Amino acid sequence: MGRFASSHRKHVLWAIFAAVFVTVAGVALSLLGTGPGAGVIARPSISVLTGGGDTTWETIRGNLLKGVTITNMEVRRVSFLPEEAVLRVGELHLKASSADVFSWQMCFLNARILLPDADPLVADGRLEEGRWVVNIHTRTLAIRRILEFFPGLAHVSRVSGDLEAVELSIDAFEEEIRLAGTLRVKSGRYGDNLLEDADLHIDLILAPGASRWSLRGKVVILSGDLVTLHARTRLARSQITIGQDPLDPELDINGRARVGKTSVDIKVTGTRRDPVLSLTSDPPRSREELLLLLTTGKAWGGVDGALDTGKMTPQMSADLVDYFLFGGAGRRLGRVVGLDRISVNMDPQSQGISLRKDVTGALGIDYGLERELKEDQTVRYRHRLSGEYDLTDRLTIGLQKELLPGSQAAGPDETGIGRPDDRFYWRYRQAF
C-alpha cells in the first residue's frame, strides 16, 4: 500500500511539472510567437531603450522570434532628448535574439524628433549587437538645441547660432558617440566673433567624463567668413584638430581679411595657446602694423617708428589668435609675454595703445602711444613713460614723462600744441 502511494505521488508531481512546463511554454510561445504577445514584451523593451519613455503605436504585426513590425510609434519623455521633445517613428522592426534588449536587432525608418520652434530632425538607423548607427538630417537647427542633447558640454556654452543643411552620421557604441558629416553654419557666434556662411566637414568623438563630456576629432572649414569687431576674413580651407584639451586645439587656419584698402593674408598654425602666426599684406605693411590693423581696424600713420624694435610681435601674436579666432578680449596677452596689461583706446578724437609691466609687487611701469586729433584737424602724437610705486597699501607716488616727437619736443609753437605733459603725483586710497 505504501509503495503504491509513493508511486502515485510521483505521477502526480510529474503531471504538475508537465502542466507547469506546458503552461510556461505556451505563455512564452504566445508572447514571442504572436503579435499581441509581442506587444506585451515590446512595450517595456522599448521603454528600456528610450530610458523610460511613454510609448504608444498604431499597429503591431509579426512576432519577436521572426521579427515584429510596429507602425506610427510615438515616444514621449525620452531620456536622451530634451524634456519637451517627442520621438515619432514611421516603422520600427524588432527581432529578439537574447534576454538583453540592447543585443536585439532593430531597424527604424522615417523617424522624427520634434522640438518646439524648430524644424524636425529626420532619421533612420539600426541597432545591432549594442551599436547604434543613425543617419540624421534637418533643414535648420539652432546650436543651442545641440547643447541640450549634451548638458555636459558646459565648457562650450559660449557657442550659439544657427546651422543649415545638416547631414550627420551617428555611431554610438558603449559610451562613445561619433558624429561625422557635413553642415553649414549660417551664423555662429563664439564670444564676440561671428562665423558666417561656413561649410564644414566634422568628425568628432564625444565620451562622458567624471564631470563633463570629453571631445576630440577634427573640424574642416571648406569656406566661410570670420567676422570680428574690425575685420571680415574670408576663410580658405582650414582645419581645427581637437585632442586631449578641447580648449587648446591644433590650428591650420588660412584666410584673407580686408581692412580699408589693405588686404591681409593670414595663416595660423600651432595651437591656440602657442600659435605660429604669419601675416602678409597688399600694400606691404610691417607685421606689427598689421597686428594693430586687424585688432583696431585702423592704419596708424607714424606707428612704425614706435614699433621698429619688434618687441610687439611675440606679445600680440598669441592674443591676436585668441581674439581673432576664439572671441578673446586680450586678457591673456600679458601672461603670454610677461606684460601685465595691454589696452587699446579708440575714441573718436584719439587712438592709443598702452603697455604695463609690473617690475615688483610695488613698482609698475607704463608705456603709451596716443594719436590725438585736435580741433583744428592737426594731429598730435604723444609718447608717455610713467611709473608708480606703492609706498604703503594706500599711498602711491607716480612720475610721468611725455616725449613729443620731432620739433614738438622743443616747447610751444604756432599751432598751440603746447609743452610735454610731465607730472609728479601721489594718490591716497581711502577705506570706506
Short mmCIF file of C-alpha atoms in Angstrom, two decimals, residues 100-392:
data_model
loop_
_atom_site.label_atom_id
_atom_site.label_comp_id
_atom_site.label_asym_id
_atom_site.label_seq_id
_atom_site.Cartn_x
_atom_site.Cartn_y
_atom_site.Cartn_z
CA ASP A 100 19.35 41.54 -23.29
CA VAL A 101 17.26 44.16 -25.08
CA PHE A 102 20.37 46.03 -26.29
CA SER A 103 21.54 42.93 -28.17
CA TRP A 104 18.31 42.73 -30.18
CA GLN A 105 18.26 43.55 -33.87
CA MET A 106 16.41 46.77 -34.56
CA CYS A 107 15.81 48.95 -37.58
CA PHE A 108 13.76 52.15 -37.78
CA LEU A 109 12.63 54.22 -40.76
CA ASN A 110 11.24 57.74 -41.11
CA ALA A 111 11.83 58.73 -37.51
CA ARG A 112 11.33 62.35 -36.49
CA ILE A 113 12.49 64.20 -33.41
CA LEU A 114 10.08 67.08 -32.84
CA LEU A 115 11.29 70.09 -30.85
CA PRO A 116 9.34 73.29 -30.15
CA ASP A 117 10.07 76.13 -32.56
CA ALA A 118 12.41 74.01 -34.69
CA ASP A 119 12.46 72.01 -37.90
CA PRO A 120 12.10 68.26 -37.30
CA LEU A 121 15.21 66.09 -37.18
CA VAL A 122 14.59 63.24 -39.64
CA ALA A 123 16.45 59.97 -39.01
CA ASP A 124 16.77 56.32 -39.91
CA GLY A 125 19.08 53.77 -38.39
CA ARG A 126 19.66 50.42 -36.78
CA LEU A 127 20.79 48.70 -33.59
CA GLU A 128 22.99 45.62 -33.92
CA GLU A 129 24.94 43.94 -31.12
CA GLY A 130 24.75 47.02 -28.92
CA ARG A 131 25.89 49.50 -31.60
CA TRP A 132 23.61 52.30 -32.79
CA VAL A 133 24.18 53.59 -36.33
CA VAL A 134 21.90 56.52 -37.16
CA ASN A 135 21.72 58.90 -40.12
CA ILE A 136 20.09 62.22 -39.33
CA HIS A 137 19.35 65.33 -41.34
CA THR A 138 17.46 68.57 -40.91
CA ARG A 139 16.94 71.79 -42.85
CA THR A 140 17.85 74.12 -39.98
CA LEU A 141 18.99 73.62 -36.39
CA ALA A 142 19.85 76.05 -33.59
CA ILE A 143 23.20 75.31 -31.94
CA ARG A 144 21.61 75.69 -28.51
CA ARG A 145 19.42 72.69 -29.36
CA ILE A 146 22.52 70.54 -29.88
CA LEU A 147 23.86 71.58 -26.48
CA GLU A 148 20.54 70.48 -24.92
CA PHE A 149 21.34 66.93 -26.07
CA PHE A 150 24.69 67.06 -24.24
CA PRO A 151 24.31 69.07 -21.00
CA GLY A 152 27.83 68.01 -20.01
CA LEU A 153 29.29 70.29 -22.70
CA ALA A 154 29.12 73.32 -20.41
CA HIS A 155 32.62 74.43 -21.49
CA VAL A 156 31.30 75.32 -24.98
CA SER A 157 28.23 77.16 -23.69
CA ARG A 158 29.51 80.40 -25.28
CA VAL A 159 28.73 78.94 -28.70
CA SER A 160 25.41 79.99 -30.27
CA GLY A 161 23.86 80.47 -33.70
CA ASP A 162 22.08 78.56 -36.46
CA LEU A 163 23.01 75.65 -38.74
CA GLU A 164 21.65 74.67 -42.15
CA ALA A 165 21.71 71.55 -44.36
CA VAL A 166 22.77 69.26 -41.52
CA GLU A 167 23.69 65.73 -42.70
CA LEU A 168 25.20 63.66 -39.90
CA SER A 169 26.02 60.03 -39.21
CA ILE A 170 25.94 58.99 -35.55
CA ASP A 171 27.79 55.85 -34.43
CA ALA A 172 27.27 55.08 -30.74
CA PHE A 173 28.85 52.06 -29.08
CA GLU A 174 29.03 51.58 -25.32
CA GLU A 175 29.62 55.16 -24.08
CA GLU A 176 31.35 56.77 -27.09
CA ILE A 177 29.43 58.76 -29.69
CA ARG A 178 30.96 59.57 -33.06
CA LEU A 179 29.49 62.40 -35.14
CA ALA A 180 30.57 62.67 -38.77
CA GLY A 181 29.12 64.53 -41.72
CA THR A 182 28.55 67.94 -43.24
CA LEU A 183 26.72 71.09 -42.22
CA ARG A 184 26.57 74.78 -42.98
CA VAL A 185 26.97 77.43 -40.29
CA LYS A 186 24.55 80.16 -41.31
CA SER A 187 25.56 82.31 -38.37
CA GLY A 188 27.61 81.05 -35.43
CA ARG A 189 28.85 83.15 -32.52
CA TYR A 190 31.69 82.39 -30.12
CA GLY A 191 32.43 85.20 -27.71
CA ASP A 192 32.45 88.42 -29.74
CA ASN A 193 33.21 86.75 -33.08
CA LEU A 194 30.91 85.51 -35.83
CA LEU A 195 31.32 82.66 -38.33
CA GLU A 196 29.00 83.17 -41.29
CA ASP A 197 28.03 81.04 -44.31
CA ALA A 198 30.66 78.43 -43.48
CA ASP A 199 30.60 74.92 -44.98
CA LEU A 200 32.04 72.34 -42.57
CA HIS A 201 33.04 68.68 -42.53
CA ILE A 202 33.12 67.31 -38.99
CA ASP A 203 34.42 64.08 -37.46
CA LEU A 204 34.10 64.25 -33.68
CA ILE A 205 34.02 61.73 -30.83
CA LEU A 206 32.22 62.50 -27.58
CA ALA A 207 32.60 60.49 -24.39
CA PRO A 208 31.25 61.15 -20.89
CA GLY A 209 33.78 62.01 -18.22
CA ALA A 210 33.66 62.44 -14.46
CA SER A 211 32.13 65.93 -14.61
CA ARG A 212 31.66 66.74 -18.31
CA TRP A 213 31.83 65.28 -21.80
CA SER A 214 35.21 64.99 -23.49
CA LEU A 215 35.56 65.95 -27.13
CA ARG A 216 38.16 65.03 -29.74
CA GLY A 217 38.37 64.89 -33.53
CA LYS A 218 38.58 67.45 -36.30
CA VAL A 219 36.55 70.17 -38.00
CA VAL A 220 37.39 71.08 -41.60
CA ILE A 221 36.24 74.51 -42.76
CA LEU A 222 35.82 74.50 -46.54
CA SER A 223 34.82 78.16 -46.80
CA GLY A 224 33.13 80.92 -44.85
CA ASP A 225 33.54 84.37 -43.33
CA LEU A 226 35.03 85.08 -39.90
CA VAL A 227 33.75 88.44 -38.66
CA THR A 228 35.50 90.26 -35.82
CA LEU A 229 34.89 93.75 -34.48
CA HIS A 230 37.11 95.46 -37.04
CA ALA A 231 37.68 92.93 -39.85
CA ARG A 232 35.99 90.36 -42.05
CA THR A 233 38.16 87.40 -43.08
CA ARG A 234 37.27 85.14 -45.99
CA LEU A 235 38.42 81.67 -44.95
CA ALA A 236 40.08 79.22 -47.33
CA ARG A 237 40.25 75.51 -46.48
CA SER A 238 41.21 75.30 -42.81
CA GLN A 239 41.23 72.66 -40.09
CA ILE A 240 40.86 72.58 -36.31
CA THR A 241 42.05 69.36 -34.64
CA ILE A 242 40.84 68.72 -31.09
CA GLY A 243 42.98 66.50 -28.87
CA GLN A 244 43.26 65.96 -25.13
CA ASP A 245 42.37 69.57 -24.27
CA PRO A 246 39.39 70.80 -26.32
CA LEU A 247 40.22 74.39 -25.31
CA ASP A 248 43.72 74.16 -26.87
CA PRO A 249 43.19 72.65 -30.35
CA GLU A 250 45.75 72.39 -33.14
CA LEU A 251 45.19 75.02 -35.81
CA ASP A 252 45.66 75.23 -39.55
CA ILE A 253 43.73 78.39 -40.41
CA ASN A 254 44.03 80.21 -43.73
CA GLY A 255 42.19 83.33 -44.80
CA ARG A 256 42.26 86.80 -46.28
CA ALA A 257 40.98 89.90 -44.50
CA ARG A 258 40.34 93.32 -45.93
CA VAL A 259 40.55 96.39 -43.70
CA GLY A 260 40.07 99.63 -45.58
CA LYS A 261 42.32 99.48 -48.64
CA THR A 262 44.64 96.85 -47.17
CA SER A 263 44.31 93.14 -47.99
CA VAL A 264 45.87 90.89 -45.33
CA ASP A 265 46.70 87.20 -45.85
CA ILE A 266 46.52 85.30 -42.55
CA LYS A 267 47.91 81.87 -41.72
CA VAL A 268 47.80 80.36 -38.23
CA THR A 269 49.40 77.04 -37.27
CA GLY A 270 50.44 75.56 -33.93
CA THR A 271 47.90 75.53 -31.09
CA ARG A 272 45.59 78.13 -29.63
CA ARG A 273 47.89 78.71 -26.65
CA ASP A 274 51.12 78.51 -28.68
CA PRO A 275 50.26 79.73 -32.19
CA VAL A 276 52.53 80.47 -35.14
CA LEU A 277 51.13 83.50 -36.94
CA SER A 278 52.04 84.61 -40.47
CA LEU A 279 50.77 87.95 -41.85
CA THR A 280 51.42 89.48 -45.28
CA SER A 281 49.58 92.32 -46.98
CA ASP A 282 48.97 94.32 -50.12
CA PRO A 283 50.13 97.07 -49.98
CA PRO A 284 53.01 95.79 -47.84
CA ARG A 285 52.98 96.76 -44.17
CA SER A 286 55.08 95.71 -41.20
CA ARG A 287 53.89 92.76 -39.17
CA GLU A 288 53.39 94.97 -36.12
CA GLU A 289 51.24 97.41 -38.08
CA LEU A 290 49.14 94.53 -39.43
CA LEU A 291 48.52 93.30 -35.88
CA LEU A 292 47.16 96.70 -34.92
CA LEU A 293 45.24 96.96 -38.18
CA LEU A 294 43.38 93.70 -37.55
CA THR A 295 42.65 94.39 -33.89
CA THR A 296 41.71 98.08 -34.15
CA GLY A 297 40.58 98.42 -37.76
CA LYS A 298 42.81 101.48 -38.20
CA ALA A 299 46.06 102.12 -40.05
CA TRP A 300 48.02 104.44 -37.76
CA GLY A 301 50.32 106.85 -39.53
CA GLY A 302 53.67 107.11 -37.75
CA VAL A 303 53.19 103.98 -35.68
CA ASP A 304 56.05 102.06 -37.31
CA GLY A 305 58.70 104.16 -35.60
CA ALA A 306 57.37 103.22 -32.20
CA LEU A 307 57.31 99.53 -33.06
CA ASP A 308 60.54 99.12 -35.02
CA THR A 309 62.15 97.22 -32.16
CA GLY A 310 59.87 94.27 -32.91
CA LYS A 311 59.04 93.77 -29.24
CA MET A 312 55.33 93.80 -30.01
CA THR A 313 55.47 90.79 -32.31
CA PRO A 314 55.60 87.92 -29.79
CA GLN A 315 53.36 89.74 -27.33
CA MET A 316 50.48 90.28 -29.70
CA SER A 317 50.62 87.12 -31.82
CA ALA A 318 49.04 84.79 -29.29
CA ASP A 319 46.48 87.34 -28.19
CA LEU A 320 45.52 88.13 -31.77
CA VAL A 321 44.78 84.45 -32.38
CA ASP A 322 42.72 84.31 -29.19
CA TYR A 323 40.85 87.48 -30.12
CA PHE A 324 40.54 86.78 -33.83
CA LEU A 325 39.54 83.10 -33.78
CA PHE A 326 38.13 82.46 -30.32
CA GLY A 327 36.44 85.69 -29.28
CA GLY A 328 39.03 86.61 -26.65
CA ALA A 329 39.33 90.12 -25.31
CA GLY A 330 43.11 90.45 -24.99
CA ARG A 331 43.31 89.49 -21.33
CA ARG A 332 45.78 86.65 -22.00
CA LEU A 333 48.32 88.82 -23.79
CA GLY A 334 50.34 89.89 -20.79
CA ARG A 335 50.58 86.37 -19.39
CA VAL A 336 51.93 85.09 -22.70
CA VAL A 337 54.77 87.61 -22.97
CA GLY A 338 55.43 88.84 -19.45
CA LEU A 339 53.44 92.08 -19.71
CA ASP A 340 50.70 92.64 -17.18
CA ARG A 341 48.31 94.70 -19.26
CA ILE A 342 47.78 95.80 -22.84
CA SER A 343 44.87 98.09 -23.69
CA VAL A 344 43.71 99.82 -26.86
CA ASN A 345 41.78 103.11 -26.90
CA MET A 346 39.72 104.02 -29.99
CA ASP A 347 37.85 107.22 -29.04
CA PRO A 348 36.71 109.43 -31.97
CA GLN A 349 39.27 112.12 -31.10
CA SER A 350 42.15 109.90 -30.01
CA GLN A 351 43.52 106.42 -30.54
CA GLY A 352 46.19 104.79 -28.44
CA ILE A 353 47.82 101.68 -27.11
CA SER A 354 49.19 101.23 -23.58
CA LEU A 355 51.56 98.58 -22.19
CA ARG A 356 52.18 97.90 -18.49
CA LYS A 357 54.85 95.84 -16.75
CA ASP A 358 54.90 95.20 -13.01
CA VAL A 359 58.61 95.16 -12.12
CA THR A 360 57.95 94.20 -8.50
CA GLY A 361 54.86 93.87 -6.38
CA ALA A 362 55.08 97.61 -5.58
CA LEU A 363 56.60 99.10 -8.78
CA GLY A 364 54.86 99.26 -12.15
CA ILE A 365 55.97 100.89 -15.43
CA ASP A 366 53.67 102.02 -18.27
CA TYR A 367 54.39 103.00 -21.87
CA GLY A 368 51.69 104.60 -24.02
CA LEU A 369 51.40 105.82 -27.61
CA GLU A 370 48.48 108.12 -28.48
CA ARG A 371 47.37 109.73 -31.72
CA GLU A 372 45.19 112.79 -30.99
CA LEU A 373 43.12 114.81 -33.47
CA LYS A 374 42.94 118.48 -32.43
CA GLU A 375 40.03 120.84 -33.09
CA ASP A 376 41.94 122.49 -35.95
CA GLN A 377 42.35 118.99 -37.54
CA THR A 378 46.05 118.83 -36.75
CA VAL A 379 47.37 115.51 -35.47
CA ARG A 380 49.45 115.12 -32.33
CA TYR A 381 51.39 112.03 -31.27
CA ARG A 382 52.08 111.51 -27.58
CA HIS A 383 54.62 109.07 -26.13
CA ARG A 384 54.26 108.68 -22.38
CA LEU A 385 56.52 106.80 -19.99
CA SER A 386 55.33 106.58 -16.41
CA GLY A 387 55.95 104.68 -13.22
CA GLU A 388 54.08 104.15 -9.98
CA TYR A 389 55.41 102.96 -6.63
CA ASP A 390 53.25 101.78 -3.73
CA LEU A 391 54.74 103.22 -0.55
CA THR A 392 52.01 101.56 1.53
#
